[in-house]
mmCIF file of C-alpha atoms in Angstrom:
data_model
loop_
_atom_site.group_PDB
_atom_site.id
_atom_site.type_symbol
_atom_site.label_atom_id
_atom_site.label_comp_id
_atom_site.label_asym_id
_atom_site.label_seq_id
_atom_site.Cartn_x
_atom_site.Cartn_y
_atom_site.Cartn_z
ATOM 1 C CA UNK A 1 -2.159 13.137 -22.313
ATOM 2 C CA UNK A 2 -4.109 10.495 -23.082
ATOM 3 C CA UNK A 3 -7.942 11.062 -23.720
ATOM 4 C CA UNK A 4 -8.775 7.744 -21.734
ATOM 5 C CA UNK A 5 -6.527 8.479 -18.862
ATOM 6 C CA UNK A 6 -8.388 11.776 -18.549
ATOM 7 C CA UNK A 7 -11.701 9.939 -18.466
ATOM 8 C CA UNK A 8 -9.999 7.622 -15.824
ATOM 9 C CA UNK A 9 -8.881 10.605 -13.152
ATOM 10 C CA UNK A 10 -12.437 12.328 -13.742
ATOM 11 C CA UNK A 11 -13.940 8.811 -12.820
ATOM 12 C CA UNK A 12 -12.002 7.859 -9.866
ATOM 13 C CA UNK A 13 -12.714 11.440 -8.548
ATOM 14 C CA UNK A 14 -16.245 10.064 -8.331
ATOM 15 C CA UNK A 15 -15.030 7.180 -5.843
ATOM 16 C CA UNK A 16 -15.983 7.146 -2.405
ATOM 17 C CA UNK A 17 -13.516 4.225 -1.531
ATOM 18 C CA UNK A 18 -10.390 5.952 -3.519
ATOM 19 C CA UNK A 19 -8.747 8.681 -1.363
ATOM 20 C CA UNK A 20 -6.215 11.232 -2.728
ATOM 21 C CA UNK A 21 -4.904 13.476 -0.482
ATOM 22 C CA UNK A 22 -2.922 16.185 -1.152
ATOM 23 C CA UNK A 23 0.402 16.755 0.160
ATOM 24 C CA UNK A 24 -0.115 19.418 2.373
ATOM 25 C CA UNK A 25 -3.522 17.788 4.062
ATOM 26 C CA UNK A 26 -0.973 14.709 4.832
ATOM 27 C CA UNK A 27 1.487 17.026 6.369
ATOM 28 C CA UNK A 28 -1.201 19.152 8.464
ATOM 29 C CA UNK A 29 -2.736 15.954 9.824
ATOM 30 C CA UNK A 30 -4.451 13.529 7.565
ATOM 31 C CA UNK A 31 -8.129 13.216 8.748
ATOM 32 C CA UNK A 32 -7.901 9.175 8.384
ATOM 33 C CA UNK A 33 -4.531 8.590 10.159
ATOM 34 C CA UNK A 34 -5.167 6.154 13.205
ATOM 35 C CA UNK A 35 -8.981 5.907 12.050
ATOM 36 C CA UNK A 36 -8.974 4.105 8.776
ATOM 37 C CA UNK A 37 -11.437 1.184 10.447
ATOM 38 C CA UNK A 38 -13.554 3.693 12.144
ATOM 39 C CA UNK A 39 -14.452 6.123 9.538
ATOM 40 C CA UNK A 40 -13.305 4.770 6.183
ATOM 41 C CA UNK A 41 -14.202 0.742 6.566
ATOM 42 C CA UNK A 42 -16.420 1.335 9.275
ATOM 43 C CA UNK A 43 -15.765 -1.885 11.372
ATOM 44 C CA UNK A 44 -12.812 -3.269 13.415
ATOM 45 C CA UNK A 45 -11.473 -5.923 11.425
ATOM 46 C CA UNK A 46 -7.680 -6.274 10.396
ATOM 47 C CA UNK A 47 -6.149 -3.637 8.178
ATOM 48 C CA UNK A 48 -4.045 -4.991 5.243
ATOM 49 C CA UNK A 49 -2.188 -2.443 3.019
ATOM 50 C CA UNK A 50 -0.833 -3.484 -0.518
ATOM 51 C CA UNK A 51 2.407 -1.323 -1.460
ATOM 52 C CA UNK A 52 2.749 -0.029 -5.298
ATOM 53 C CA UNK A 53 -0.488 -1.877 -5.942
ATOM 54 C CA UNK A 54 -0.892 -1.100 -9.586
ATOM 55 C CA UNK A 55 -3.863 -1.933 -10.856
ATOM 56 C CA UNK A 56 -4.887 -3.354 -7.258
ATOM 57 C CA UNK A 57 -5.085 -7.194 -8.637
ATOM 58 C CA UNK A 58 -3.892 -8.493 -5.367
ATOM 59 C CA UNK A 59 -5.633 -6.357 -3.334
ATOM 60 C CA UNK A 60 -8.894 -6.892 -5.101
ATOM 61 C CA UNK A 61 -8.278 -10.965 -4.791
ATOM 62 C CA UNK A 62 -7.515 -10.633 -1.286
ATOM 63 C CA UNK A 63 -10.814 -8.654 -0.688
ATOM 64 C CA UNK A 64 -12.374 -11.529 -2.298
ATOM 65 C CA UNK A 65 -10.476 -14.198 -0.322
ATOM 66 C CA UNK A 66 -10.806 -12.642 3.295
ATOM 67 C CA UNK A 67 -14.270 -10.418 3.765
ATOM 68 C CA UNK A 68 -13.213 -10.283 7.133
ATOM 69 C CA UNK A 69 -10.061 -8.239 6.335
ATOM 70 C CA UNK A 70 -9.515 -4.470 5.279
ATOM 71 C CA UNK A 71 -7.239 -4.125 2.711
ATOM 72 C CA UNK A 72 -5.828 -0.800 1.042
ATOM 73 C CA UNK A 73 -3.908 -0.727 -2.349
ATOM 74 C CA UNK A 74 -1.744 2.031 -2.380
ATOM 75 C CA UNK A 75 0.203 3.669 -5.285
ATOM 76 C CA UNK A 76 0.689 7.135 -6.652
ATOM 77 C CA UNK A 77 -0.530 6.399 -10.129
ATOM 78 C CA UNK A 78 -4.397 7.265 -10.470
ATOM 79 C CA UNK A 79 -5.025 5.463 -13.775
ATOM 80 C CA UNK A 80 -3.602 2.349 -12.570
ATOM 81 C CA UNK A 81 -5.764 2.332 -9.645
ATOM 82 C CA UNK A 82 -8.448 3.499 -11.381
ATOM 83 C CA UNK A 83 -8.866 -0.411 -12.496
ATOM 84 C CA UNK A 84 -8.516 -1.930 -9.267
ATOM 85 C CA UNK A 85 -11.148 0.716 -7.965
ATOM 86 C CA UNK A 86 -13.768 0.017 -10.631
ATOM 87 C CA UNK A 87 -13.494 -3.633 -10.092
ATOM 88 C CA UNK A 88 -13.967 -3.243 -6.243
ATOM 89 C CA UNK A 89 -17.149 -0.834 -6.971
ATOM 90 C CA UNK A 90 -18.550 -3.587 -9.474
ATOM 91 C CA UNK A 91 -18.150 -6.531 -7.583
ATOM 92 C CA UNK A 92 -19.271 -4.388 -4.342
ATOM 93 C CA UNK A 93 -16.206 -5.231 -1.962
ATOM 94 C CA UNK A 94 -16.779 -3.319 0.905
ATOM 95 C CA UNK A 95 -13.240 -4.358 2.307
ATOM 96 C CA UNK A 96 -11.019 -2.995 -0.616
ATOM 97 C CA UNK A 97 -9.950 0.479 -0.724
ATOM 98 C CA UNK A 98 -7.383 2.527 -2.760
ATOM 99 C CA UNK A 99 -5.094 5.166 -1.555
ATOM 100 C CA UNK A 100 -3.396 7.496 -3.887
ATOM 101 C CA UNK A 101 0.047 8.461 -2.356
ATOM 102 C CA UNK A 102 3.774 8.189 -2.629
ATOM 103 C CA UNK A 103 4.737 5.495 -0.387
ATOM 104 C CA UNK A 104 7.197 7.895 1.447
ATOM 105 C CA UNK A 105 4.299 9.651 2.958
ATOM 106 C CA UNK A 106 3.073 6.646 4.547
ATOM 107 C CA UNK A 107 3.571 7.799 7.899
ATOM 108 C CA UNK A 108 1.458 10.864 7.534
ATOM 109 C CA UNK A 109 -1.507 8.424 6.374
ATOM 110 C CA UNK A 110 -1.354 5.701 8.976
ATOM 111 C CA UNK A 111 -0.520 6.144 12.893
ATOM 112 C CA UNK A 112 1.576 3.861 14.872
ATOM 113 C CA UNK A 113 0.401 0.327 15.308
ATOM 114 C CA UNK A 114 -2.571 0.860 12.891
ATOM 115 C CA UNK A 115 -1.559 -1.593 9.964
ATOM 116 C CA UNK A 116 -1.554 -5.658 10.839
ATOM 117 C CA UNK A 117 0.330 -6.520 7.598
ATOM 118 C CA UNK A 118 1.806 -5.085 4.462
ATOM 119 C CA UNK A 119 1.725 -7.078 1.349
ATOM 120 C CA UNK A 120 5.043 -5.702 -1.525
ATOM 121 C CA UNK A 121 3.947 -7.971 -4.440
ATOM 122 C CA UNK A 122 6.709 -8.314 -7.495
ATOM 123 C CA UNK A 123 7.549 -4.508 -7.001
ATOM 124 C CA UNK A 124 9.943 -2.623 -9.139
ATOM 125 C CA UNK A 125 13.703 -3.912 -8.221
ATOM 126 C CA UNK A 126 15.583 -0.643 -9.244
ATOM 127 C CA UNK A 127 18.256 -2.758 -10.478
ATOM 128 C CA UNK A 128 20.988 0.084 -10.553
ATOM 129 C CA UNK A 129 23.023 0.237 -7.433
ATOM 130 C CA UNK A 130 22.627 4.157 -7.373
ATOM 131 C CA UNK A 131 18.716 3.510 -6.679
ATOM 132 C CA UNK A 132 19.064 1.065 -3.949
ATOM 133 C CA UNK A 133 16.989 3.637 -1.307
ATOM 134 C CA UNK A 134 13.804 3.444 -3.944
ATOM 135 C CA UNK A 135 13.672 -0.415 -3.225
ATOM 136 C CA UNK A 136 10.460 -0.865 -1.096
ATOM 137 C CA UNK A 137 12.561 -3.078 1.290
ATOM 138 C CA UNK A 138 15.245 -0.647 1.469
ATOM 139 C CA UNK A 139 15.335 0.228 5.298
ATOM 140 C CA UNK A 140 14.561 3.440 4.613
ATOM 141 C CA UNK A 141 10.981 2.399 3.883
ATOM 142 C CA UNK A 142 11.515 -0.892 6.295
ATOM 143 C CA UNK A 143 11.442 1.399 9.072
ATOM 144 C CA UNK A 144 8.589 3.441 7.999
ATOM 145 C CA UNK A 145 6.489 0.207 8.042
ATOM 146 C CA UNK A 146 7.782 -0.592 11.416
ATOM 147 C CA UNK A 147 6.536 2.611 12.619
ATOM 148 C CA UNK A 148 2.602 1.798 11.296
ATOM 149 C CA UNK A 149 2.720 -1.953 12.219
ATOM 150 C CA UNK A 150 1.373 -3.665 15.097
ATOM 151 C CA UNK A 151 3.852 -5.411 17.210
ATOM 152 C CA UNK A 152 2.581 -8.722 15.939
ATOM 153 C CA UNK A 153 2.374 -7.425 12.179
ATOM 154 C CA UNK A 154 4.051 -8.888 8.772
ATOM 155 C CA UNK A 155 5.704 -7.522 5.810
ATOM 156 C CA UNK A 156 4.969 -9.942 2.784
ATOM 157 C CA UNK A 157 7.178 -10.200 0.070
ATOM 158 C CA UNK A 158 6.490 -11.526 -3.260
ATOM 159 C CA UNK A 159 9.462 -11.134 -5.974
ATOM 160 C CA UNK A 160 10.937 -13.302 -8.855
ATOM 161 C CA UNK A 161 14.351 -11.165 -8.919
ATOM 162 C CA UNK A 162 17.190 -12.692 -7.133
ATOM 163 C CA UNK A 163 18.956 -9.507 -6.406
ATOM 164 C CA UNK A 164 16.062 -7.856 -5.080
ATOM 165 C CA UNK A 165 15.420 -11.032 -2.554
ATOM 166 C CA UNK A 166 19.173 -11.040 -1.915
ATOM 167 C CA UNK A 167 19.204 -7.228 -0.961
ATOM 168 C CA UNK A 168 16.271 -8.000 1.137
ATOM 169 C CA UNK A 169 17.665 -10.814 3.036
ATOM 170 C CA UNK A 170 20.919 -8.524 3.689
ATOM 171 C CA UNK A 171 18.797 -5.537 4.900
ATOM 172 C CA UNK A 172 16.909 -7.782 7.324
ATOM 173 C CA UNK A 173 19.877 -9.203 8.758
ATOM 174 C CA UNK A 174 22.083 -6.010 9.019
ATOM 175 C CA UNK A 175 19.230 -4.420 10.745
ATOM 176 C CA UNK A 176 17.728 -7.327 12.833
ATOM 177 C CA UNK A 177 14.564 -7.440 11.608
ATOM 178 C CA UNK A 178 12.685 -10.849 12.173
ATOM 179 C CA UNK A 179 12.225 -13.321 9.074
ATOM 180 C CA UNK A 180 9.625 -15.734 9.380
ATOM 181 C CA UNK A 181 9.900 -17.401 6.265
#
């Protein structure tokens, strides 16, 4: 493992706005589930997730533009999250946090009706048909989002991959989800 990566892992462990719960903690009742606004952000502002956030550029920019919303970037890669977490710290963005976890565990992390919006920005399209169930717009994932989103919540998708776009439209249609635009 690269020396720089080890330094990032050590540093990210000191960031109070980065949560890295072990799977056992998630399965046994995650302490922030249903309480992100109250205990993590200490306000009642809307909660917005960026899934597979990578370096967290979108979460950071949304946090800058919308100070009256709370943003959580979620990714499994700690070295990637470090970039966004460091930037949020440097800019004192109190409305931006990061969660290091797999997207599959999202229902362990957030309670029913806790999330106002979800952003999926240029996700890995998993172009092989055998990998379709790994797409973040697969019904497996959409049903999880549905369980944590408020009734008037949104899932925003930005992609430049035509196959993923079409797959998503088909999934929305097949499962009778509402498409806004």
